[in-house]
Amino acid sequence: MGLVTIGLDKVEVAPLAGDGGPGTVFETIGFTSKGTFSFQEDDATVKNVEVEEVSTPLKAFKTAGARRLLFSLADPDSNALALTRGGTVDTAGGGKVYTEDDAKEYECTIRVTPKEGFETIQYNKVSLLGKLNGGLGADQELLLEIAVDILKPTKEGIKIMEIVEIAPTP
């Protein structure tokens, strides 16, 4: 019998390890706005080797499509902005001021914890970039929309994705 995975408990990020491996010190960057989290995988690209003599291809080469995550933070603060857009946070004088010139991507490890089903879904190297979205009004809030592109880890032997169904006992 299968496993139903549903709901979102948290999304965490960790800086990549110095050797290019996955990060291990995770932090939650905020609350995900309801209904905004999604996994997306593009369709595979297919290259058929076709010949004149027969109507069926001699060979089909398939390449997996790009993978990404999309979600929006409902409670973006200056730290989340700095993490997802590359700016800086100045705390001089007891205040907190975020500044940036141009938004820059952040490469890290991302771990998603569902409410039920799989224990965790982790992508060992990703590039994420946040953009301000939403509005300000009685029924709108300012959102930080985060696009996460899944990348190939640079450390030898590290896979792109790890899904933990049942965590090993220590």
PDB file of C-alpha atoms in Angstrom:
ATOM      1  CA  MET A   1       0.000   0.000   0.000  1.00  0.00           C
ATOM      2  CA  GLY A   2       1.260   3.512  -0.823  1.00  0.00           C
ATOM      3  CA  LEU A   3       2.025   6.464   1.401  1.00  0.00           C
ATOM      4  CA  VAL A   4      -0.056   9.643   1.323  1.00  0.00           C
ATOM      5  CA  THR A   5       2.094  12.733   1.844  1.00  0.00           C
ATOM      6  CA  ILE A   6       0.105  15.867   2.576  1.00  0.00           C
ATOM      7  CA  GLY A   7       0.427  19.238   4.263  1.00  0.00           C
ATOM      8  CA  LEU A   8       3.442  21.406   4.942  1.00  0.00           C
ATOM      9  CA  ASP A   9       5.093  21.591   8.354  1.00  0.00           C
ATOM     10  CA  LYS A  10       8.141  23.688   7.468  1.00  0.00           C
ATOM     11  CA  VAL A  11      10.643  24.731   4.832  1.00  0.00           C
ATOM     12  CA  GLU A  12      14.262  25.078   5.963  1.00  0.00           C
ATOM     13  CA  VAL A  13      17.501  26.142   4.301  1.00  0.00           C
ATOM     14  CA  ALA A  14      21.144  25.521   5.208  1.00  0.00           C
ATOM     15  CA  PRO A  15      24.344  27.000   3.769  1.00  0.00           C
ATOM     16  CA  LEU A  16      26.264  24.538   1.601  1.00  0.00           C
ATOM     17  CA  ALA A  17      29.186  22.766   3.257  1.00  0.00           C
ATOM     18  CA  GLY A  18      32.667  24.081   2.475  1.00  0.00           C
ATOM     19  CA  ASP A  19      33.449  20.974   0.382  1.00  0.00           C
ATOM     20  CA  GLY A  20      30.369  21.479  -1.832  1.00  0.00           C
ATOM     21  CA  GLY A  21      28.288  18.942   0.071  1.00  0.00           C
ATOM     22  CA  PRO A  22      24.833  19.543   1.488  1.00  0.00           C
ATOM     23  CA  GLY A  23      24.351  21.911   4.386  1.00  0.00           C
ATOM     24  CA  THR A  24      23.532  20.539   7.832  1.00  0.00           C
ATOM     25  CA  VAL A  25      22.648  23.608   9.927  1.00  0.00           C
ATOM     26  CA  PHE A  26      19.069  24.345   8.933  1.00  0.00           C
ATOM     27  CA  GLU A  27      16.898  27.347   9.741  1.00  0.00           C
ATOM     28  CA  THR A  28      13.271  28.060   8.946  1.00  0.00           C
ATOM     29  CA  ILE A  29      13.000  31.260   6.928  1.00  0.00           C
ATOM     30  CA  GLY A  30       9.342  32.043   7.627  1.00  0.00           C
ATOM     31  CA  PHE A  31       5.765  30.893   7.273  1.00  0.00           C
ATOM     32  CA  THR A  32       4.590  29.723   3.846  1.00  0.00           C
ATOM     33  CA  SER A  33       1.523  31.528   2.559  1.00  0.00           C
ATOM     34  CA  LYS A  34      -1.384  29.102   2.236  1.00  0.00           C
ATOM     35  CA  GLY A  35      -1.704  27.464  -1.166  1.00  0.00           C
ATOM     36  CA  THR A  36       1.581  28.778  -2.604  1.00  0.00           C
ATOM     37  CA  PHE A  37       3.979  25.830  -2.172  1.00  0.00           C
ATOM     38  CA  SER A  38       4.450  23.610  -5.226  1.00  0.00           C
ATOM     39  CA  PHE A  39       6.874  21.092  -6.703  1.00  0.00           C
ATOM     40  CA  GLN A  40       7.335  21.495 -10.450  1.00  0.00           C
ATOM     41  CA  GLU A  41       9.111  19.247 -12.930  1.00  0.00           C
ATOM     42  CA  ASP A  42       9.238  20.058 -16.629  1.00  0.00           C
ATOM     43  CA  ASP A  43       8.404  17.335 -19.116  1.00  0.00           C
ATOM     44  CA  ALA A  44      11.300  15.264 -20.374  1.00  0.00           C
ATOM     45  CA  THR A  45      12.919  16.208 -23.670  1.00  0.00           C
ATOM     46  CA  VAL A  46      12.773  13.356 -26.169  1.00  0.00           C
ATOM     47  CA  LYS A  47      15.096  12.997 -29.163  1.00  0.00           C
ATOM     48  CA  ASN A  48      13.918  10.260 -31.502  1.00  0.00           C
ATOM     49  CA  VAL A  49      16.323   8.739 -34.010  1.00  0.00           C
ATOM     50  CA  GLU A  50      14.104   8.421 -37.055  1.00  0.00           C
ATOM     51  CA  VAL A  51      14.879   6.827 -40.410  1.00  0.00           C
ATOM     52  CA  GLU A  52      13.120   6.740 -43.744  1.00  0.00           C
ATOM     53  CA  GLU A  53      12.727   2.962 -43.923  1.00  0.00           C
ATOM     54  CA  VAL A  54      10.476   2.422 -40.866  1.00  0.00           C
ATOM     55  CA  SER A  55       7.837   4.524 -39.110  1.00  0.00           C
ATOM     56  CA  THR A  56       8.981   3.790 -35.564  1.00  0.00           C
ATOM     57  CA  PRO A  57      12.116   5.425 -34.138  1.00  0.00           C
ATOM     58  CA  LEU A  58      15.251   3.298 -33.901  1.00  0.00           C
ATOM     59  CA  LYS A  59      16.056   4.820 -30.525  1.00  0.00           C
ATOM     60  CA  ALA A  60      14.621   7.431 -28.179  1.00  0.00           C
ATOM     61  CA  PHE A  61      16.877   9.510 -25.928  1.00  0.00           C
ATOM     62  CA  LYS A  62      15.124  11.088 -22.954  1.00  0.00           C
ATOM     63  CA  THR A  63      16.483  13.892 -20.799  1.00  0.00           C
ATOM     64  CA  ALA A  64      14.682  14.773 -17.575  1.00  0.00           C
ATOM     65  CA  GLY A  65      13.198  18.248 -17.388  1.00  0.00           C
ATOM     66  CA  ALA A  66      14.225  21.004 -14.981  1.00  0.00           C
ATOM     67  CA  ARG A  67      12.951  20.801 -11.404  1.00  0.00           C
ATOM     68  CA  ARG A  68      11.949  23.651  -9.132  1.00  0.00           C
ATOM     69  CA  LEU A  69      10.006  24.601  -6.039  1.00  0.00           C
ATOM     70  CA  LEU A  70       7.847  27.699  -5.732  1.00  0.00           C
ATOM     71  CA  PHE A  71       6.441  29.195  -2.552  1.00  0.00           C
ATOM     72  CA  SER A  72       5.747  32.524  -0.908  1.00  0.00           C
ATOM     73  CA  LEU A  73       6.550  33.678   2.606  1.00  0.00           C
ATOM     74  CA  ALA A  74       3.612  35.313   4.330  1.00  0.00           C
ATOM     75  CA  ASP A  75       5.839  36.962   6.947  1.00  0.00           C
ATOM     76  CA  PRO A  76       8.980  38.196   5.194  1.00  0.00           C
ATOM     77  CA  ASP A  77      11.343  40.123   7.444  1.00  0.00           C
ATOM     78  CA  SER A  78      14.689  41.775   6.730  1.00  0.00           C
ATOM     79  CA  ASN A  79      16.599  38.538   7.449  1.00  0.00           C
ATOM     80  CA  ALA A  80      14.489  36.583   4.928  1.00  0.00           C
ATOM     81  CA  LEU A  81      15.012  39.344   2.373  1.00  0.00           C
ATOM     82  CA  ALA A  82      18.792  39.261   2.893  1.00  0.00           C
ATOM     83  CA  LEU A  83      18.864  35.468   2.631  1.00  0.00           C
ATOM     84  CA  THR A  84      16.762  35.238  -0.550  1.00  0.00           C
ATOM     85  CA  ARG A  85      17.807  38.448  -2.327  1.00  0.00           C
ATOM     86  CA  GLY A  86      21.413  38.942  -1.226  1.00  0.00           C
ATOM     87  CA  GLY A  87      21.122  42.341   0.399  1.00  0.00           C
ATOM     88  CA  THR A  88      22.391  43.304   3.839  1.00  0.00           C
ATOM     89  CA  VAL A  89      20.767  43.998   7.187  1.00  0.00           C
ATOM     90  CA  ASP A  90      22.143  46.887   9.237  1.00  0.00           C
ATOM     91  CA  THR A  91      21.371  46.733  12.966  1.00  0.00           C
ATOM     92  CA  ALA A  92      23.382  49.796  13.983  1.00  0.00           C
ATOM     93  CA  GLY A  93      21.646  52.076  16.444  1.00  0.00           C
ATOM     94  CA  GLY A  94      19.197  49.421  17.609  1.00  0.00           C
ATOM     95  CA  GLY A  95      17.175  49.437  14.379  1.00  0.00           C
ATOM     96  CA  LYS A  96      17.012  47.008  11.491  1.00  0.00           C
ATOM     97  CA  VAL A  97      17.406  48.271   7.921  1.00  0.00           C
ATOM     98  CA  TYR A  98      17.585  46.040   4.822  1.00  0.00           C
ATOM     99  CA  THR A  99      19.396  47.404   1.758  1.00  0.00           C
ATOM    100  CA  GLU A 100      20.237  46.040  -1.682  1.00  0.00           C
ATOM    101  CA  ASP A 101      21.239  47.181  -5.142  1.00  0.00           C
ATOM    102  CA  ASP A 102      20.424  44.144  -7.256  1.00  0.00           C
ATOM    103  CA  ALA A 103      18.838  40.934  -6.011  1.00  0.00           C
ATOM    104  CA  LYS A 104      21.240  37.993  -6.100  1.00  0.00           C
ATOM    105  CA  GLU A 105      20.596  34.255  -5.940  1.00  0.00           C
ATOM    106  CA  TYR A 106      21.520  32.160  -2.900  1.00  0.00           C
ATOM    107  CA  GLU A 107      22.879  28.620  -3.293  1.00  0.00           C
ATOM    108  CA  CYS A 108      22.046  26.348  -0.384  1.00  0.00           C
ATOM    109  CA  THR A 109      20.420  23.073   0.697  1.00  0.00           C
ATOM    110  CA  ILE A 110      16.646  23.076   1.158  1.00  0.00           C
ATOM    111  CA  ARG A 111      14.622  20.646   3.286  1.00  0.00           C
ATOM    112  CA  VAL A 112      10.828  20.367   3.184  1.00  0.00           C
ATOM    113  CA  THR A 113       8.984  18.671   6.037  1.00  0.00           C
ATOM    114  CA  PRO A 114       5.415  17.566   5.236  1.00  0.00           C
ATOM    115  CA  LYS A 115       2.782  17.316   7.983  1.00  0.00           C
ATOM    116  CA  GLU A 116       2.089  13.686   7.121  1.00  0.00           C
ATOM    117  CA  GLY A 117       3.677  10.967   4.991  1.00  0.00           C
ATOM    118  CA  PHE A 118       7.348  11.341   4.067  1.00  0.00           C
ATOM    119  CA  GLU A 119       9.458  12.636   6.951  1.00  0.00           C
ATOM    120  CA  THR A 120      11.543  15.004   4.788  1.00  0.00           C
ATOM    121  CA  ILE A 121      12.238  15.900   1.173  1.00  0.00           C
ATOM    122  CA  GLN A 122      15.679  17.419   0.703  1.00  0.00           C
ATOM    123  CA  TYR A 123      17.417  18.909  -2.314  1.00  0.00           C
ATOM    124  CA  ASN A 124      21.145  18.992  -1.609  1.00  0.00           C
ATOM    125  CA  LYS A 125      21.988  21.993  -3.808  1.00  0.00           C
ATOM    126  CA  VAL A 126      19.563  24.635  -4.985  1.00  0.00           C
ATOM    127  CA  SER A 127      19.604  28.205  -6.174  1.00  0.00           C
ATOM    128  CA  LEU A 128      16.876  30.385  -4.752  1.00  0.00           C
ATOM    129  CA  LEU A 129      15.832  33.936  -5.440  1.00  0.00           C
ATOM    130  CA  GLY A 130      13.105  35.938  -3.778  1.00  0.00           C
ATOM    131  CA  LYS A 131      10.939  38.672  -5.226  1.00  0.00           C
ATOM    132  CA  LEU A 132       8.442  40.916  -3.535  1.00  0.00           C
ATOM    133  CA  ASN A 133       4.895  40.211  -4.625  1.00  0.00           C
ATOM    134  CA  GLY A 134       1.368  40.677  -3.366  1.00  0.00           C
ATOM    135  CA  GLY A 135      -0.128  43.916  -2.230  1.00  0.00           C
ATOM    136  CA  LEU A 136      -1.039  46.003   0.743  1.00  0.00           C
ATOM    137  CA  GLY A 137      -4.696  46.277   1.588  1.00  0.00           C
ATOM    138  CA  ALA A 138      -7.378  45.039   3.937  1.00  0.00           C
ATOM    139  CA  ASP A 139      -7.329  41.604   2.267  1.00  0.00           C
ATOM    140  CA  GLN A 140      -3.745  41.523   0.919  1.00  0.00           C
ATOM    141  CA  GLU A 141      -0.328  41.152   2.428  1.00  0.00           C
ATOM    142  CA  LEU A 142       3.144  41.696   1.046  1.00  0.00           C
ATOM    143  CA  LEU A 143       4.610  38.308   0.076  1.00  0.00           C
ATOM    144  CA  LEU A 144       8.151  37.199  -0.634  1.00  0.00           C
ATOM    145  CA  GLU A 145       7.801  34.827  -3.584  1.00  0.00           C
ATOM    146  CA  ILE A 146      10.696  32.367  -3.723  1.00  0.00           C
ATOM    147  CA  ALA A 147      11.704  30.458  -6.847  1.00  0.00           C
ATOM    148  CA  VAL A 148      14.006  27.505  -6.137  1.00  0.00           C
ATOM    149  CA  ASP A 149      15.910  25.838  -8.982  1.00  0.00           C
ATOM    150  CA  ILE A 150      17.282  22.356  -8.264  1.00  0.00           C
ATOM    151  CA  LEU A 151      20.993  21.995  -9.112  1.00  0.00           C
ATOM    152  CA  LYS A 152      23.499  19.135  -9.332  1.00  0.00           C
ATOM    153  CA  PRO A 153      25.710  19.035  -6.214  1.00  0.00           C
ATOM    154  CA  THR A 154      29.404  19.615  -6.829  1.00  0.00           C
ATOM    155  CA  LYS A 155      30.609  17.127  -4.221  1.00  0.00           C
ATOM    156  CA  GLU A 156      31.310  13.691  -5.664  1.00  0.00           C
ATOM    157  CA  GLY A 157      28.796  11.002  -4.661  1.00  0.00           C
ATOM    158  CA  ILE A 158      26.088  13.387  -3.422  1.00  0.00           C
ATOM    159  CA  LYS A 159      22.704  12.866  -5.054  1.00  0.00           C
ATOM    160  CA  ILE A 160      20.391  15.701  -6.070  1.00  0.00           C
ATOM    161  CA  MET A 161      17.445  14.664  -3.898  1.00  0.00           C
ATOM    162  CA  GLU A 162      16.890  12.666  -0.708  1.00  0.00           C
ATOM    163  CA  ILE A 163      13.442  11.623   0.481  1.00  0.00           C
ATOM    164  CA  VAL A 164      13.296  10.135   3.954  1.00  0.00           C
ATOM    165  CA  GLU A 165      10.253   7.923   4.424  1.00  0.00           C
ATOM    166  CA  ILE A 166      11.267   6.519   7.804  1.00  0.00           C
ATOM    167  CA  ALA A 167      14.303   7.993   9.527  1.00  0.00           C
ATOM    168  CA  PRO A 168      16.995   5.504  10.534  1.00  0.00           C
ATOM    169  CA  THR A 169      17.277   4.869  14.269  1.00  0.00           C
ATOM    170  CA  PRO A 170      20.374   6.452  15.819  1.00  0.00           C
TER     171      PRO A 170
END
